[in-house]
Coordinates of C-alpha atoms and ligand atoms in Angstrom, one line a residue:
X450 CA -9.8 24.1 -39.7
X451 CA -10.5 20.2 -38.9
X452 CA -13.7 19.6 -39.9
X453 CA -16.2 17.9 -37.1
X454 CA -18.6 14.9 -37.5
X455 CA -21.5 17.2 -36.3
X456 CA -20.9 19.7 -39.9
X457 CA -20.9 16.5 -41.9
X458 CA -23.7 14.6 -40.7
X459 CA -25.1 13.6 -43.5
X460 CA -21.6 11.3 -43.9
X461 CA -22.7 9.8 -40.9
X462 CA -24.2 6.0 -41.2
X463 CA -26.1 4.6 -38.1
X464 CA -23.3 5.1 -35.0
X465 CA -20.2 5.4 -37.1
X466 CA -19.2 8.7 -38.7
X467 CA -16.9 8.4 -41.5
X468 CA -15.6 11.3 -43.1
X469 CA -13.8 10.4 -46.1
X470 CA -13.0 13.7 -47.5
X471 CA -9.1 14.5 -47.8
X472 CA -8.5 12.7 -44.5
X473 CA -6.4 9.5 -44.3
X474 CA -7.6 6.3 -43.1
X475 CA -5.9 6.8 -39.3
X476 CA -7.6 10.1 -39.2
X477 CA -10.8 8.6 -40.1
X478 CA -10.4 6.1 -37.7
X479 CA -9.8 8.3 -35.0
X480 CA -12.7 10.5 -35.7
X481 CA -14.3 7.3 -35.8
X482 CA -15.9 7.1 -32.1
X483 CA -14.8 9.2 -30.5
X484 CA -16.4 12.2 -31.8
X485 CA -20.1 10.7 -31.9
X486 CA -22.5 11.9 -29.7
X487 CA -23.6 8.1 -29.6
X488 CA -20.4 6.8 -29.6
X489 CA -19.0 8.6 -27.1
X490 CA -22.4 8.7 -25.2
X491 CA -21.8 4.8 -25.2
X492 CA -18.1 5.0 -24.1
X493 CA -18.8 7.8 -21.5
X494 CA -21.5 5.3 -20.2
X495 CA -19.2 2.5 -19.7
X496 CA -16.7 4.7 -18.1
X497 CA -19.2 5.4 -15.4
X498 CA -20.1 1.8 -15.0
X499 CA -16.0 0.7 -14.8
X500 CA -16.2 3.9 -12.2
X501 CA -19.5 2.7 -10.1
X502 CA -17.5 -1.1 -9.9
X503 CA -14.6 0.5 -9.3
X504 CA -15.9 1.9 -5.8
X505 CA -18.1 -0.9 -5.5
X506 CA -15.1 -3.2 -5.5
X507 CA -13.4 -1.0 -2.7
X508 CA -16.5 -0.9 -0.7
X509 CA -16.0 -4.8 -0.4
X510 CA -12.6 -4.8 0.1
X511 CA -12.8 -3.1 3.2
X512 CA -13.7 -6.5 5.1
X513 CA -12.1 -9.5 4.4
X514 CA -15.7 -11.6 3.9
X515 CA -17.1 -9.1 0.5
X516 CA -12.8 -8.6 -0.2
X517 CA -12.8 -11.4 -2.6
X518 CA -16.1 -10.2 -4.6
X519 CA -14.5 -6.6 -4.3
X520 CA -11.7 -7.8 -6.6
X521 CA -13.9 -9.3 -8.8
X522 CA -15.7 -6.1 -8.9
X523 CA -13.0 -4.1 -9.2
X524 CA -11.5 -6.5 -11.7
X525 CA -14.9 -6.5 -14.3
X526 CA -14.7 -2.5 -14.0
X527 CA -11.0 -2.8 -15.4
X528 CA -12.4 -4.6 -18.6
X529 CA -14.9 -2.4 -19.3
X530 CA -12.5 0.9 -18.9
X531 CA -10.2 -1.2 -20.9
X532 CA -12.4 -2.7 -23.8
X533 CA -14.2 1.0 -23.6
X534 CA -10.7 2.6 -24.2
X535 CA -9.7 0.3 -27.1
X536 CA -13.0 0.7 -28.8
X537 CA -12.4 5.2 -28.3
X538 CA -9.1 5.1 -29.5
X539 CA -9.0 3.2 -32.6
X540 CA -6.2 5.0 -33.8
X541 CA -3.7 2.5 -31.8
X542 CA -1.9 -0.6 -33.1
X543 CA -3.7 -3.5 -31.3
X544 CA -0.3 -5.8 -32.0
X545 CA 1.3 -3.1 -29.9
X546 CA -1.5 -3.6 -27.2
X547 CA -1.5 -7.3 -27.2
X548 CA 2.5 -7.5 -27.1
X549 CA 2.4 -5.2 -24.2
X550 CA -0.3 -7.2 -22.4
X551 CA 1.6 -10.7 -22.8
X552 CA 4.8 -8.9 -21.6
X553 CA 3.3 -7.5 -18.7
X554 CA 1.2 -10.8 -18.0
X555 CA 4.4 -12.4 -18.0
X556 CA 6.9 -10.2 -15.7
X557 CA 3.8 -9.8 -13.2
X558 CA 3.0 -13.4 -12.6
X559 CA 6.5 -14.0 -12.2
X560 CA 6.9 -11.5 -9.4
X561 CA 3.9 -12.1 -7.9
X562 CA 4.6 -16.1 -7.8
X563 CA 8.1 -15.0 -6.8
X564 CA 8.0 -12.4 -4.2
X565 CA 8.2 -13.2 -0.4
X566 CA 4.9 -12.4 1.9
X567 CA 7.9 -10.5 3.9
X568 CA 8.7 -8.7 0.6
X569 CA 5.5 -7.4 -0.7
X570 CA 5.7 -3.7 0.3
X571 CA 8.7 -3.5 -1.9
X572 CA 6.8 -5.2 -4.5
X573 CA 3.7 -2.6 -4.0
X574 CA 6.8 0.5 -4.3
X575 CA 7.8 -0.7 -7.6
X576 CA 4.4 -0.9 -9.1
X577 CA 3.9 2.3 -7.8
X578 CA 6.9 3.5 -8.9
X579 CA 5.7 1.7 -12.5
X580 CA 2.3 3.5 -12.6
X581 CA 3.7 7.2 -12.0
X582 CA 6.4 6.7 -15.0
X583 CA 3.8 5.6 -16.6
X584 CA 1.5 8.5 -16.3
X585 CA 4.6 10.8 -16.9
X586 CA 5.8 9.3 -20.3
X587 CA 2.2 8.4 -21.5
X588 CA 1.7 12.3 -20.9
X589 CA 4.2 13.2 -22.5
X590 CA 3.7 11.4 -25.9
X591 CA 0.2 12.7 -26.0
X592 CA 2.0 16.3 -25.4
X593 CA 4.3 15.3 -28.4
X594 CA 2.0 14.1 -30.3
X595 CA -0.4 17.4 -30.3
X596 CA 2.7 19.3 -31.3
X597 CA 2.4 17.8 -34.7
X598 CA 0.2 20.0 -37.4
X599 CA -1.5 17.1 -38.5
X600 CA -3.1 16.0 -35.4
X601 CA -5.5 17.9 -32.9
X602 CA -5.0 17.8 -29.9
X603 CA -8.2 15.7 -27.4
X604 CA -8.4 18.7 -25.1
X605 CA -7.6 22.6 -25.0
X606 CA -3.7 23.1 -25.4
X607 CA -4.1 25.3 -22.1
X608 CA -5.6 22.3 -20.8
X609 CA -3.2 19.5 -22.2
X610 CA 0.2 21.2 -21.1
X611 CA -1.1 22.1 -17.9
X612 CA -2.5 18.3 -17.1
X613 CA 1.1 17.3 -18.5
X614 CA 3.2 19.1 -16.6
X615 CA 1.5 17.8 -13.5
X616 CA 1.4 14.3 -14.3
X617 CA 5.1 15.0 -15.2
X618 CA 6.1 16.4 -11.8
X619 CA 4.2 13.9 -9.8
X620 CA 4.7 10.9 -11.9
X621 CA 8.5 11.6 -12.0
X622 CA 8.8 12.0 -7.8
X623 CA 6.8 9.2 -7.6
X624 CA 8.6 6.5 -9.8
X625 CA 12.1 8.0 -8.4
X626 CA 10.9 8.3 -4.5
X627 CA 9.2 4.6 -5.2
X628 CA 12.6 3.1 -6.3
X629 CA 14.5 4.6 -3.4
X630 CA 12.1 2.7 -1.2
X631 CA 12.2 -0.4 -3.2
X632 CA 16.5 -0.6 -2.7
X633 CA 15.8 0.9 0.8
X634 CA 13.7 -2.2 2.0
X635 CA 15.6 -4.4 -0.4
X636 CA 18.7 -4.1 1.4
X637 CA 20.5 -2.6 -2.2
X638 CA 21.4 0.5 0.0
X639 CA 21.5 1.9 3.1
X640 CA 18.0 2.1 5.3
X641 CA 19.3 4.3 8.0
X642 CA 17.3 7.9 8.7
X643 CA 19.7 10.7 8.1
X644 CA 18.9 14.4 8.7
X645 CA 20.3 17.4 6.3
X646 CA 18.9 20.7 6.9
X647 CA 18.9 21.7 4.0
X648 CA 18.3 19.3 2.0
X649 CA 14.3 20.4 2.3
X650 CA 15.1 23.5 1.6
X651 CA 16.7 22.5 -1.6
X652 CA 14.1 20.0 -2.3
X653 CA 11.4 22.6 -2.0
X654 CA 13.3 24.9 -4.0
X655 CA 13.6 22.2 -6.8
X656 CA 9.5 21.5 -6.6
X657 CA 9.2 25.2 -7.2
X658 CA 11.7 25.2 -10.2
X659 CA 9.6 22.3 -11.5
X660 CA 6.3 24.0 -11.2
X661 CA 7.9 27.3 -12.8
X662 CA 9.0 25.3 -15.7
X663 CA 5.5 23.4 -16.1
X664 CA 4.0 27.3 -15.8
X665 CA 6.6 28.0 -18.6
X666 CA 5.3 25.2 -20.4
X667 CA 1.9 25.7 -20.5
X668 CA 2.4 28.9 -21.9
X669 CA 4.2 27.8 -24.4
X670 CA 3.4 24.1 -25.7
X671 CA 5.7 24.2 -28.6
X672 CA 8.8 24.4 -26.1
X673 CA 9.0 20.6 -25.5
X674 CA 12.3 20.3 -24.3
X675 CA 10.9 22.2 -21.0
X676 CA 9.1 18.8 -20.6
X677 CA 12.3 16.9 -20.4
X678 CA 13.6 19.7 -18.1
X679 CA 10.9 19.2 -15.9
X680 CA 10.9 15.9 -15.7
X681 CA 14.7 15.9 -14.8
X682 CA 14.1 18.4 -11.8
X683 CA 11.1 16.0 -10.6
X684 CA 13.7 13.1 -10.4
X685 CA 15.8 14.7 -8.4
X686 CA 13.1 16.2 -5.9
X687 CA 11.7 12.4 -6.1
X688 CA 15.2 11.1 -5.2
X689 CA 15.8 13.5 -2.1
X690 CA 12.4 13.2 -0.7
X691 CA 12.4 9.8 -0.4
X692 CA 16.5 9.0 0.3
X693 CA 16.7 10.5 4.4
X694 CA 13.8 8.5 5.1
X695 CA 14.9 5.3 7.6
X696 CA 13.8 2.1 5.9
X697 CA 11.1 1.4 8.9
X698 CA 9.4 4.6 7.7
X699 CA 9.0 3.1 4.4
X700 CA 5.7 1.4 4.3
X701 CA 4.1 5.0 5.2
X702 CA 6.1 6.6 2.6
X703 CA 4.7 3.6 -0.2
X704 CA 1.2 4.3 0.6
X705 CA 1.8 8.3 0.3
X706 CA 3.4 7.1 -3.1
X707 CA 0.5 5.2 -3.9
X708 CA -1.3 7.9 -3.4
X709 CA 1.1 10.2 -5.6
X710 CA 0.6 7.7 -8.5
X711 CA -3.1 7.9 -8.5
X712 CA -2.6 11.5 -9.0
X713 CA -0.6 11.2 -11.7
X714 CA -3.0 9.0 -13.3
X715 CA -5.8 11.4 -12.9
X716 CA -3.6 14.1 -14.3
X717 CA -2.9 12.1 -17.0
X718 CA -6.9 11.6 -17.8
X719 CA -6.9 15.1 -18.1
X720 CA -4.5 15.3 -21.1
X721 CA -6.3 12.3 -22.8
X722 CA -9.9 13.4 -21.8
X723 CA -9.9 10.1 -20.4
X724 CA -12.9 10.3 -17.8
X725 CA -12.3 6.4 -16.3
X726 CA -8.7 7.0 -15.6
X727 CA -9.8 10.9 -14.3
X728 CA -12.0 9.0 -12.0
X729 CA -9.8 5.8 -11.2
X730 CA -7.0 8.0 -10.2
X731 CA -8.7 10.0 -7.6
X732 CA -9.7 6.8 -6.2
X733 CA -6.2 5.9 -6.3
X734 CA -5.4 9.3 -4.7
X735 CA -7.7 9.7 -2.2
X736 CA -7.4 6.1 -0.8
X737 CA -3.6 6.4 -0.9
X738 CA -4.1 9.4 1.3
X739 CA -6.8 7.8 3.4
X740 CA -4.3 4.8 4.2
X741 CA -1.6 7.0 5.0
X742 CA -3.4 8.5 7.6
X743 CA -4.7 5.5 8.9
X744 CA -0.9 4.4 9.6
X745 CA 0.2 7.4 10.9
X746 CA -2.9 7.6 13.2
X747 CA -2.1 4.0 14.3
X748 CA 1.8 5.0 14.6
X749 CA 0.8 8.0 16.6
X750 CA 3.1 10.0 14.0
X751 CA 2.7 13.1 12.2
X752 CA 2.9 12.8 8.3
X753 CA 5.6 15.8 8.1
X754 CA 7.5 13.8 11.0
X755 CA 7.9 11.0 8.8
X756 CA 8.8 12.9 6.0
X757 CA 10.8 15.7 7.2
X758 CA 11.6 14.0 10.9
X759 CA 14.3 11.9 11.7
X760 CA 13.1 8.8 14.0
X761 CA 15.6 7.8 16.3
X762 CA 15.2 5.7 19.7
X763 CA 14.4 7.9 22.4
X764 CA 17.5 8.6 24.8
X765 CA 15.4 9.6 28.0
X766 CA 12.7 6.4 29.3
X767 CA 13.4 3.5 31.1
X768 CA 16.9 1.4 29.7
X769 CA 16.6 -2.6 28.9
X770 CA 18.7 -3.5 32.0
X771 CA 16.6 -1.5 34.4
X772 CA 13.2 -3.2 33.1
X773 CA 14.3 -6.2 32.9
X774 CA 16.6 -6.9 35.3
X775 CA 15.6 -10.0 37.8
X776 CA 12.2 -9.7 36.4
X777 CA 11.5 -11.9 33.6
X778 CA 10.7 -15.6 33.8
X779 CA 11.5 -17.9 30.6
X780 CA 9.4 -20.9 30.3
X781 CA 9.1 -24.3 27.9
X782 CA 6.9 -25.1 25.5
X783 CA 6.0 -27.9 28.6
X784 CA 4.9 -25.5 30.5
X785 CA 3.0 -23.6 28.0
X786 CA 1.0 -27.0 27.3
X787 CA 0.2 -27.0 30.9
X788 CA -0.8 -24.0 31.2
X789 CA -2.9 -23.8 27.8
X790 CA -4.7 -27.4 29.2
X791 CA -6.5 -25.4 32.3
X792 CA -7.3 -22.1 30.0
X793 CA -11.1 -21.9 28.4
X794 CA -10.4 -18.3 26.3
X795 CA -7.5 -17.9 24.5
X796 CA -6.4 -15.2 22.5
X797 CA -3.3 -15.3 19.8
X798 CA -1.4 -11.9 19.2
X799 CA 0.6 -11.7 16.2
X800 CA 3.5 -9.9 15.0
X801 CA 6.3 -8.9 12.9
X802 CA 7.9 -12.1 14.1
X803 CA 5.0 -14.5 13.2
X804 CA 5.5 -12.6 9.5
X805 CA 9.5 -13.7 9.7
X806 CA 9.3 -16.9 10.8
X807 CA 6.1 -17.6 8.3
X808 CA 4.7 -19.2 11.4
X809 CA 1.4 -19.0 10.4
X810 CA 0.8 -22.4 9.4
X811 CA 1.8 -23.3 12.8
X812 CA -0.2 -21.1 14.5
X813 CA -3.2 -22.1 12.6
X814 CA -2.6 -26.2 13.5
X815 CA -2.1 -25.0 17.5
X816 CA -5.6 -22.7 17.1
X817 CA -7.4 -25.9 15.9
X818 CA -5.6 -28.3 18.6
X819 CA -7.0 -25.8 21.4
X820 CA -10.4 -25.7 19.4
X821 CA -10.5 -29.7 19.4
X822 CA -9.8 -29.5 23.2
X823 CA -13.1 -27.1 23.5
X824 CA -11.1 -23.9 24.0
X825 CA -12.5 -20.3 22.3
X826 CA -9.4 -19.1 20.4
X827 CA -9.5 -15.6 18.9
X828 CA -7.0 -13.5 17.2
X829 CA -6.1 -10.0 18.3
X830 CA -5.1 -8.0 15.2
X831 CA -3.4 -4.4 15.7
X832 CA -3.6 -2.0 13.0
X833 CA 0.0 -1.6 12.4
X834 CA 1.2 -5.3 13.8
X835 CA 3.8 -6.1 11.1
X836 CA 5.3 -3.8 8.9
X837 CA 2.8 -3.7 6.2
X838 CA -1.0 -2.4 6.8
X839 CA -3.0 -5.8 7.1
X840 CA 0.1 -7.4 7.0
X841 CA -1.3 -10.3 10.0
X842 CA -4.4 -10.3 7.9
X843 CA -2.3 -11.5 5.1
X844 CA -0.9 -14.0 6.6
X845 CA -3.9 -15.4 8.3
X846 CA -5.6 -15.7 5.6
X847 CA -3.0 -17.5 3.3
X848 CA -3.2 -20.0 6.4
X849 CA -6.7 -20.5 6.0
X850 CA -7.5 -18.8 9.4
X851 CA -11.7 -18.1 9.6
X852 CA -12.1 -14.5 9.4
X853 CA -14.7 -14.7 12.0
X854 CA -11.8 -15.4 14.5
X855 CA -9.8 -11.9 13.7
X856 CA -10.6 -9.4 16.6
X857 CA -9.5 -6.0 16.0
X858 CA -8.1 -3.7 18.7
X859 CA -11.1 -2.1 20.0
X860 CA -13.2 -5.3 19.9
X861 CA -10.7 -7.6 21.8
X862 CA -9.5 -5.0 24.1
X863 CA -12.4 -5.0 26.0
X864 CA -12.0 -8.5 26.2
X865 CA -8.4 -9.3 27.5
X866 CA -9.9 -9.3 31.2
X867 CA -11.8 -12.5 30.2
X868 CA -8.8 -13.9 28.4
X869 CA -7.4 -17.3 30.1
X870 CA -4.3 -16.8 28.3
X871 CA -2.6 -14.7 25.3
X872 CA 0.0 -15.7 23.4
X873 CA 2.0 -13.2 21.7
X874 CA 3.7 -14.1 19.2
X875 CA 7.1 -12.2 17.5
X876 CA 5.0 -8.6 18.5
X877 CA 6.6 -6.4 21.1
X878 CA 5.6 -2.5 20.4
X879 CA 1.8 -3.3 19.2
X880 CA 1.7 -5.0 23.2
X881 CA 4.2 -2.4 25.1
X882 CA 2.3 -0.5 28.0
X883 CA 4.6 2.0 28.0
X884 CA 2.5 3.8 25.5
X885 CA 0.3 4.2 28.2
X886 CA 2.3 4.8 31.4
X887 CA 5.3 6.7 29.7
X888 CA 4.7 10.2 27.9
X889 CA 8.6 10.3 26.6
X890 CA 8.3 6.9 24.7
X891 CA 8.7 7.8 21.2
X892 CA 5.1 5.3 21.2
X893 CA 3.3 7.4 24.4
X894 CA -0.4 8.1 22.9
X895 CA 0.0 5.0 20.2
X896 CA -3.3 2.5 21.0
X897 CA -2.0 -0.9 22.1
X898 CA -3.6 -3.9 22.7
X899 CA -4.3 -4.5 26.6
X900 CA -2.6 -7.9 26.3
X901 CA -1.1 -7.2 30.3
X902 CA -4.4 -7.4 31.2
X903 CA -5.4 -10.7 30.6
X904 CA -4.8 -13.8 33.1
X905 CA -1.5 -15.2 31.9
X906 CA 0.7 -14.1 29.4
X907 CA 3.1 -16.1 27.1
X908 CA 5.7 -14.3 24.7
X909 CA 7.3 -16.1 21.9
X910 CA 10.0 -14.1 20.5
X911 CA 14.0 -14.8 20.2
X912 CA 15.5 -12.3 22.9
X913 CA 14.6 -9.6 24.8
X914 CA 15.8 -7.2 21.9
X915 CA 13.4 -4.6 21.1
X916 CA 11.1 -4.0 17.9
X917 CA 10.6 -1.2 15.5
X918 CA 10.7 1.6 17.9
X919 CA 13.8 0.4 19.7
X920 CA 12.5 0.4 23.2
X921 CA 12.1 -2.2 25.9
X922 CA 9.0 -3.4 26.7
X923 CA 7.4 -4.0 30.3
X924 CA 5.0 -6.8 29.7
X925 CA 7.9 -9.2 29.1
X926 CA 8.7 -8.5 32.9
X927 CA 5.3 -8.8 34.3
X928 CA 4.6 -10.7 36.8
X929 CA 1.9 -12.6 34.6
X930 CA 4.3 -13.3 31.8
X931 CA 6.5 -15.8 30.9
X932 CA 8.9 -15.4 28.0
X933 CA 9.6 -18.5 25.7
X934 CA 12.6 -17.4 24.0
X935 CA 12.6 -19.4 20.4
X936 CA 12.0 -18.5 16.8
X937 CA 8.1 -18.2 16.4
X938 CA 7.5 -21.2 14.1
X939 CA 9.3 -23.4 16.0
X940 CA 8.0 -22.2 19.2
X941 CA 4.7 -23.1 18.4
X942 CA 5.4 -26.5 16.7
X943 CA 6.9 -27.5 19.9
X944 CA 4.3 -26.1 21.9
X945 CA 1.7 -27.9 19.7
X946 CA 4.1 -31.6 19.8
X947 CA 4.0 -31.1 24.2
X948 CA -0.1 -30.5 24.0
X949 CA -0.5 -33.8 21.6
X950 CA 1.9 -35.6 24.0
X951 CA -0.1 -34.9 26.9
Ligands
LIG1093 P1 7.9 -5.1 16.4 O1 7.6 -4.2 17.5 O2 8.7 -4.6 15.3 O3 8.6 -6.4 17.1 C1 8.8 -7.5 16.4 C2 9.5 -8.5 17.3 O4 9.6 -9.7 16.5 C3 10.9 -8.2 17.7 O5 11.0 -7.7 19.0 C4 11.7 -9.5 17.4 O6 12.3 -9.9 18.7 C5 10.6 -10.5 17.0 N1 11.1 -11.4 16.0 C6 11.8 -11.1 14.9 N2 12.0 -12.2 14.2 C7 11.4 -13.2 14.9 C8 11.3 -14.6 14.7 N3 11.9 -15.3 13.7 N4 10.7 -15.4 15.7 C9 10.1 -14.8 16.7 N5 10.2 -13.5 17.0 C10 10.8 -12.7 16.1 O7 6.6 -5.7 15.8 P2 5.1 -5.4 16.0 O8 4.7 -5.6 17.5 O9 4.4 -6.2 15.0 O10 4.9 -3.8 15.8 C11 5.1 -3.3 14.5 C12 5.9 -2.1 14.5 O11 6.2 -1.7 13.2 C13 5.2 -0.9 15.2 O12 6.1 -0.1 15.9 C14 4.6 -0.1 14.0 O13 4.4 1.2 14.3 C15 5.8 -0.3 13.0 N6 5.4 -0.1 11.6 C16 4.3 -0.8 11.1 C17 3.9 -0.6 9.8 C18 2.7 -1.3 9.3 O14 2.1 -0.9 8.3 N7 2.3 -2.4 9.9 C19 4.6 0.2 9.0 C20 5.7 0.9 9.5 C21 6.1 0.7 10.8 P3 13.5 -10.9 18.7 O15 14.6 -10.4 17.8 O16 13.9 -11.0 20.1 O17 13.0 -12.2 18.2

């Protein structure tokens, strides 16, 4: 039996407990810490430090004024759990640590210096996608690793096999389901929704063949190769899940995976007895979950409709032609000017447009021309506006845009009746009053911003084709709206040159 720091204590010298009896050095290094009831009094303490910043740090990232100190927060937590870590498990190469830390330093900056602001929810699929593989194969070594008769295993066998298996099954659906949404949004395959019936039949099947086999497995550890098994049945479930999914459903589906990832993790903690990432992955988890509910909420969607539903246009509700038709009025960016010089309130909607066109310099130079000419100019900022939760936030913010000018929905909505003049710019369904007046519009029940309600409006978009839900939009015929049809950015520049020409 593997002797314990507590029979030898009288080995023991001040926090360290060294046990030099007919163990080798590694062994003596692992017993090192983390079996002292100092030691690991100290590390447990630092663990709930890293876990007090770590919800700290999301407290203040849930307004853009604290978000910055949130990160920073969140950031000084990750030291600690990290620096607590290395100093618990002395057993690991610290080259090995440092190499992977330079390599992944590297290929992150690079991305993240890389990527396009339109690109980012691919970016957060892959590391996603990263984190649950990572939790799976990390898992799985420590399962490995027990199996050896040298080593004993940090936790109950019961307890590691189980937590493996389940960090096995989730990790591996999440990294396969992430990387189907990474090529989906890349454009590497096909985005289109597709509905097989029994494909969910087949994919539940598969998740219970999975959980049998991790059953199987905690029953008996020594039958490794049921890991591998399991992991391979997880790929494919992770694979199907995610493939009939339409590309525009993807940002929901990410944030699920998020939220799949930080289960993983937790899992994960289990099999270590790793109480920071227990704790950071139910963070993980349940904001994941918290966000994905948010969307659907804003989407007026159900979660199984996105998942198991196929999202196609609605047939029945009013055609483009029949809207439209004789009713809408294009203006200039003239015009605009004119009308803009006799407004006093003026509120900016943006869009998925705004995000294509990276207008949002733009934008920002016309808000301050309207301030200079003694205009209030406020920003009306939908939920889901974009294709990325906070996606207009984002953007805003790169552009130096004052928070303090950022309405949200319920704020400005009771507003617009005050507002001179909005300009909406590349949005269509966040804006479309047919989710008010139209029960069969696959939006009917979504909250939209009342922009029909103020004075005048002005629409900057390219056509009169539709947005994400594929249905035409009213307020673009309104008899208070006139449509400048040009790419956002340059709308706006041209709308700023005819106010400075003035
Ligand atoms: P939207 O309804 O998708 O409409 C975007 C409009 O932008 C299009 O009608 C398009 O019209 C215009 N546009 C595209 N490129 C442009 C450019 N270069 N310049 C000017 N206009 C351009 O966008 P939204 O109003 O922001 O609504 C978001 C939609 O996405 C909602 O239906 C929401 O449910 C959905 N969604 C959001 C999220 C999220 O997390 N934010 C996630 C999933 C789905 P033209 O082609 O005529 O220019």
């Amino acid at each position: 039996m593997r002797p314990s720091c507590y029979d030898s204590i009288r080995h023991t010298s001040g926090d360290s407990c060294w046990f030099f009896g007919d163990l080798g050095q590694s062994e003596v290094l692992r017993f090192g810490v983390h079996f002292l009831p100092m030691g690991s009094a100290l590390i447990n303490l630092a663990y709930l430090l890293a876990a007090v910043l770590f919800i700290l740090g999301l407290k203040g990232l849930s307004h853009p004024r604290t978000a910055v100190r949130g990160n920073q927060l969140g950031a000084l937590g990750m030291l600690i759990a990290i620096v607590a870590t290395l100093l618990d498990r002395q057993i690991i190469s610290y080259e090995l640590v440092i190499l992977g830390l330079v390599v992944g330093a590297l290929v992150g900056a690079i991305m993240a210096i890389r990527v396009q602001m339109t690109a980012m929810p691919q970016m957060v699929a892959l590391l996603n996608g990263f984190g649950g593989a990572a939790s799976a194969l990390v898992a799985g070594a420590s399962l490995i690793e027990s199996s050896l008769p040298e080593v004993a295993p940090p936790v109950p066998l019961v307890q590691l096999t189980a937590a493996t298996a389940a960090s096995g099954i989730i990790g591996a659906v999440t990294f396969w389901g992430s990387l189907v949404a990474f090529a989906k949004l890349q454009g590497l395959v096909s985005d289109n929704p597709f509905q097989v019936g029994f494909l969910h039949y087949l994919n539940g099947l598969l998740l219970l063949i999975a959980i049998g086999v991790g059953v199987y497995l905690t029953l008996n550890p020594s039958a490794i190769g049921a890991y591998w098994v399991l992991l391979a049945i997880a790929s494919v479930v992770g694979l199907l899940l995610v493939t009939p999914i339409g590309g525009a459903d993807m940002p929901v589906v990410i944030a699920l995976l998020n939220s799949y990832s930080g289960l993983a993790a937790a899992a994960t903690g289990f099999v270590l007895n790793n109480n920071s990432l227990i704790i950071t992955g139910s963070l993980v988890g349940a904001s994941g979950i918290i966000l994905t509910t948010i969307m659907c909420r804003a989407m007026n969607r159900s979660l199984r409709n996105v998942l198991f539903g196929v999202w196609v246009p609605a047939e029945k509700g009013p055609k483009a032609e029949e809207v439209y038709a004789g009713k809408v009025k294009a203006t200039s960016p003239e015009e605009v000017a004119m009308l803009l010089e006799g407004a006093r309130y003026v509120v900016i909607v943006p869009g998925y447009g705004m995000a294509v066109s990276q207008a949002q310099h733009a934008v920002r130079d016309l808000m301050q021309i309207l301030e200079a000419q003694g205009m209030r100019v406020d920003f009306a900022i939908h939920p889901v506006a974009g294709r990325m939760p906070g996606h207009m936030n984002v953007l805003l913010a790169e552009a130096d845009v004052p928070y303090d000018h950022l309405k949200e929905m319920d704020e400005i909505n009771s507003l617009f009746e005050q507002v001179d003049v909005a300009i909406v710019i590349g949005a269509n369904d966040v804006v479309n009053p047919l989710a008010r007046t139209d029960p069969n519009s696959p939006i009917a029940g979504m909250s939209i911003l009342d922009v029909d309600k103020a004075r005048s409006v002005v629409v900057i978009k390219r056509s009169l084709s539709p947005g994400f839900a594929g249905i035409p939009n009213p307020l673009f015929a309104a008899d208070n709206t006139l449509m400048l049809f040009a790419d956002a950015r340059q709308g706006v520049q041209e709308i700023i040159s005819a106010l400075k020409a003035k």
